[in-house]
Coordinates of C-alpha atoms and ligand atoms in Angstrom, one line a residue:
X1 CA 141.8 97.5 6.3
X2 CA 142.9 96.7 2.6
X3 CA 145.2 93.5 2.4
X4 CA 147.9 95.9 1.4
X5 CA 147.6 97.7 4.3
X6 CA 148.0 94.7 6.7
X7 CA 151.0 93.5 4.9
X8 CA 152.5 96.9 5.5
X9 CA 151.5 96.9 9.1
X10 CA 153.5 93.4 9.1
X11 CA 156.5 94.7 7.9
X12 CA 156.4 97.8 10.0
X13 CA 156.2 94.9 13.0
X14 CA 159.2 93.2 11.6
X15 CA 161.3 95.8 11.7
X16 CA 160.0 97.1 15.2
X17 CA 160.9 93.9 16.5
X18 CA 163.9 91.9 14.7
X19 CA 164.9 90.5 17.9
X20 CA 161.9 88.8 19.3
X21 CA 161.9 85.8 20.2
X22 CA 160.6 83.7 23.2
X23 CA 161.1 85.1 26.4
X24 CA 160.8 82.1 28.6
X25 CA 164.0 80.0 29.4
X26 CA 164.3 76.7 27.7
X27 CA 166.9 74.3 26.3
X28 CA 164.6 70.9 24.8
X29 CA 161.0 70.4 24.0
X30 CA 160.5 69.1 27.3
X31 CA 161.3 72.1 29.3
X32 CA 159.4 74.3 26.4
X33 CA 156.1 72.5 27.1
X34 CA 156.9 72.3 31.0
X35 CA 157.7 76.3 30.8
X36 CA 154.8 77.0 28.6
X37 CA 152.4 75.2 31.0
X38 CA 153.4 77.0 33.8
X39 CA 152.9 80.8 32.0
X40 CA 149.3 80.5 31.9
X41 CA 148.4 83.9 33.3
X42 CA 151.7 84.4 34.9
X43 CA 154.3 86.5 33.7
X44 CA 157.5 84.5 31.7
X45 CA 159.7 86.2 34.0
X46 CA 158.1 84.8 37.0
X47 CA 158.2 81.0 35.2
X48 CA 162.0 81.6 34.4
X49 CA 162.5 82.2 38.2
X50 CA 161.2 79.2 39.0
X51 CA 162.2 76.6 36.2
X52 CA 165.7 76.3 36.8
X53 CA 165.1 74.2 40.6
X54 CA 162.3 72.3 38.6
X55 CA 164.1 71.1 35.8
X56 CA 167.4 70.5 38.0
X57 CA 165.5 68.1 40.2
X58 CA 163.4 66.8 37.1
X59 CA 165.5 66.7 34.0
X60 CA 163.1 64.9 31.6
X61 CA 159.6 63.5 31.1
X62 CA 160.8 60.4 33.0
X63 CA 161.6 61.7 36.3
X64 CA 158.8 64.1 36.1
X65 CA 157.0 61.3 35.7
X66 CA 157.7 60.0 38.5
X67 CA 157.1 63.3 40.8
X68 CA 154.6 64.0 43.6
X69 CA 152.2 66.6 43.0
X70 CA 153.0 67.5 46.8
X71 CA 156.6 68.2 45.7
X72 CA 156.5 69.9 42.6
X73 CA 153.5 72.3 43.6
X74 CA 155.4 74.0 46.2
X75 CA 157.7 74.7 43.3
X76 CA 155.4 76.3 41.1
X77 CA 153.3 77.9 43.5
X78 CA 154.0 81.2 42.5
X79 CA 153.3 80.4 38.8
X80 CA 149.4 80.0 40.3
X81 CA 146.9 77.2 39.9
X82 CA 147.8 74.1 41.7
X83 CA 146.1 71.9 38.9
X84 CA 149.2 72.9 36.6
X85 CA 151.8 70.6 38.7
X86 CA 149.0 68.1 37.9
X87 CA 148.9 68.1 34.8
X88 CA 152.7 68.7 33.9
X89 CA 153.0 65.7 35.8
X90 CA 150.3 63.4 34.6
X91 CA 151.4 64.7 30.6
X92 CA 155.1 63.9 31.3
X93 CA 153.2 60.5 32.2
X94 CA 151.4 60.2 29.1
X95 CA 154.8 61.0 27.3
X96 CA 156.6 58.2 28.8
X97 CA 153.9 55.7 28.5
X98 CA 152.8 56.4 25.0
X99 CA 155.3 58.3 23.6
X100 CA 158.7 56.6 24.8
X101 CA 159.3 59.5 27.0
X102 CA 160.1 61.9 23.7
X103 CA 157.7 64.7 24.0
X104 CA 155.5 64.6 20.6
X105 CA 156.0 66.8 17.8
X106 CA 152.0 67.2 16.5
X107 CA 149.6 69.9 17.3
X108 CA 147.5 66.2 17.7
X109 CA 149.9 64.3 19.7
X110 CA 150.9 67.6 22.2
X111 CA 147.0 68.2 22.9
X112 CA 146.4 65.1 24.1
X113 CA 148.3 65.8 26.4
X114 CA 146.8 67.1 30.0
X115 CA 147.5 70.9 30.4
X116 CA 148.7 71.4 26.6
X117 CA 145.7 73.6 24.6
X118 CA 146.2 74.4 21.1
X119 CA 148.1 77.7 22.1
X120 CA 150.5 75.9 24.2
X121 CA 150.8 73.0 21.9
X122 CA 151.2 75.8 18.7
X123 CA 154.2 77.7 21.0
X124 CA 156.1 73.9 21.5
X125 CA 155.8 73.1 18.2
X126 CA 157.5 76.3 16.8
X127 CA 160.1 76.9 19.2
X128 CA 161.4 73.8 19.9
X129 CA 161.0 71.7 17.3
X130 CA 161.0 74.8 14.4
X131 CA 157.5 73.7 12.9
X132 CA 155.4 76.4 11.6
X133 CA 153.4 77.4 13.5
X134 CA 151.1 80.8 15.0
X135 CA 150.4 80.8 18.6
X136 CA 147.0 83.1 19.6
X137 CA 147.4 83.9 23.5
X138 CA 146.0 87.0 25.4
X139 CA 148.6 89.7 23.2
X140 CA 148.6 88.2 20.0
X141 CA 144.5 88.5 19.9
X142 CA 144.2 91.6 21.6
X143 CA 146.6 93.7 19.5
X144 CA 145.9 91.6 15.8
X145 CA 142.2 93.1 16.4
X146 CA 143.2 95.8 17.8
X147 CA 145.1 96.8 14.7
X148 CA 143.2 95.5 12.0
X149 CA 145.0 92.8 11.3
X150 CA 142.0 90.4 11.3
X151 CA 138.5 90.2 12.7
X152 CA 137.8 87.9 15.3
X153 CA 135.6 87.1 18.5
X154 CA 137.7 83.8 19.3
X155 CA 141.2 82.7 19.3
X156 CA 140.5 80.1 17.1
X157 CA 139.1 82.6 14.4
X158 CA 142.1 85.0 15.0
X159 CA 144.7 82.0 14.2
X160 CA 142.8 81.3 11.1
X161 CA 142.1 84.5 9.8
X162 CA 146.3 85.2 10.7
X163 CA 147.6 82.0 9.0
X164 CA 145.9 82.9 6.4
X165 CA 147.5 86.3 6.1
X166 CA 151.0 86.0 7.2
X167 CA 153.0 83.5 4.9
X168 CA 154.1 80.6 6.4
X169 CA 158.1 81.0 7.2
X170 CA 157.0 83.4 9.2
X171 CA 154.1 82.6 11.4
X172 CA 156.1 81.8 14.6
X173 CA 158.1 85.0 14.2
X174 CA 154.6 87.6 13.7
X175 CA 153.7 85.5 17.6
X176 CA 156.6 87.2 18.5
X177 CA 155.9 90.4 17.4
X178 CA 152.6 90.5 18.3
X179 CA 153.6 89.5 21.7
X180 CA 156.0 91.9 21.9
X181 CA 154.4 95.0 20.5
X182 CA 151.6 94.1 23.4
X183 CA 154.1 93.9 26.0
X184 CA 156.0 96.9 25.3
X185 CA 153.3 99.5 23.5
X186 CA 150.2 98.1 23.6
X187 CA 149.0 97.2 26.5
X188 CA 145.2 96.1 27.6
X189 CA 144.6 99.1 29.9
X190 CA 146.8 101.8 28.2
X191 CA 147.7 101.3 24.4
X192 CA 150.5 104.2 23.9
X193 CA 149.4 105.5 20.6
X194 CA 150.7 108.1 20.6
X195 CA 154.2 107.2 20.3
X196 CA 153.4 103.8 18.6
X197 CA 155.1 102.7 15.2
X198 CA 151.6 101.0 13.9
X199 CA 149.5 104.2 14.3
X200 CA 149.2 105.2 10.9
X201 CA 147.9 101.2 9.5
X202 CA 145.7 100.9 13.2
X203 CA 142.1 100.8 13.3
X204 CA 141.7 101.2 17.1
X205 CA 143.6 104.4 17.2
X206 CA 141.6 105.5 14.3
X207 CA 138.6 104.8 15.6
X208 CA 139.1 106.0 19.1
X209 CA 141.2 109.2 18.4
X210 CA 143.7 108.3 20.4
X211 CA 146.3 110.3 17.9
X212 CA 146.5 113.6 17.0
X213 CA 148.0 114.5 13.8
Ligands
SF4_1 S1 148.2 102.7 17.6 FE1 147.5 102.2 19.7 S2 146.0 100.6 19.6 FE2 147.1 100.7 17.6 S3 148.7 99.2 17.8 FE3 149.6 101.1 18.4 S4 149.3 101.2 20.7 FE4 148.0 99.6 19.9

């Protein structure tokens, strides 16, 4: 796919998806990297359902600090994996004793912290402190592929080859797009070409004939 062609797929997103944004609920950086921690492999839905009674009863890095695994698990038991009450807990720990309880605001700083990868730590950074920054999770690398968009066996390789394609300003908005577009259209199973804004720019469909002109 020429360059040209990517930058019109871009644009086609943009105006697919003005309103995206992030779908988990969130007021500070705190409750971003708490949320984002708990929506590995679990729907955002299902982490909004449960945040509210988490961050009522721990309303900053301090108290979290201070929580038992055996409380907060039951809490965020439906969110899966026991080990992620762990590690919010023992980051929120890290945050108060290295970090003056102020969660940090570098993609160094945030993955030192236990439970925060670079995906997690690139999805803090951009919506709740407003850095820059391009987020690769299970959407963003299927459909970016998928499309055409880059060319990439890792998620590493797909933020690179992305961030180096999509200008700046708008990095943590194309997340969103991307996100949405493989929420909504195309999904792992059952990508719905046929009705799909992209179809014309896209590789897969292309490739797999799954339009019919
Ligand atoms: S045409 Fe199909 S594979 Fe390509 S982006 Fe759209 S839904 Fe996904």
């Amino acid at each position: 796919m020429t360059k040209k062609m990517k930058e019109a797929a871009l644009e086609r997103l943009e105006e697919m998806y003005p309103e995206a944004k992030a779908e988990l609920v969130f007021s500070n950086p705190y409750e971003m990297m708490v949320a984002t921690i708990l929506s590995a492999q679990c729907t955002d839905r299902q982490v909004n359902k449960v945040t509210p009674a988490v961050f009522a009863r721990y309303p900053d890095p301090r108290t979290m600090a201070d929580a038992r695994e055996e409380d907060l698990y039951p809490m965020v038991k439906s969110c899966g994996f026991k080990s992620k009450a762990a590690n919010i807990i023992a980051a929120c720990r890290m945050i108060r004793d290295e970090y003056d309880g102020r969660v940090p605001d570098t993609m160094e700083d945030l993955t030192r912290l236990p439970g925060v990868g670079r995906k997690t730590a690139n999805v803090v950074l951009y919506n709740a402190f407003g850095i820059p920054a391009f987020a690769v999770d299970t959407h963003v690398f299927r459909v970016s592929n998928r499309i055409g968009l880059c060319r990439a066996d890792t998620v590493e390789e797909t933020e690179k080859q992305m961030t180096r394609l999509i200008p700046r300003g708008k990095w943590g908005n194309a997340h969103h797009w991307l996100i949405w577009h493989g929420r909504r259209v195309c999904s792992a199973q059952l990508p719905k070409c046929e009705t799909c804004g992209l179809r014309e720019y896209c590789e897969y469909a292309r490739k797999n004939k799954t339009i019919h002109e």
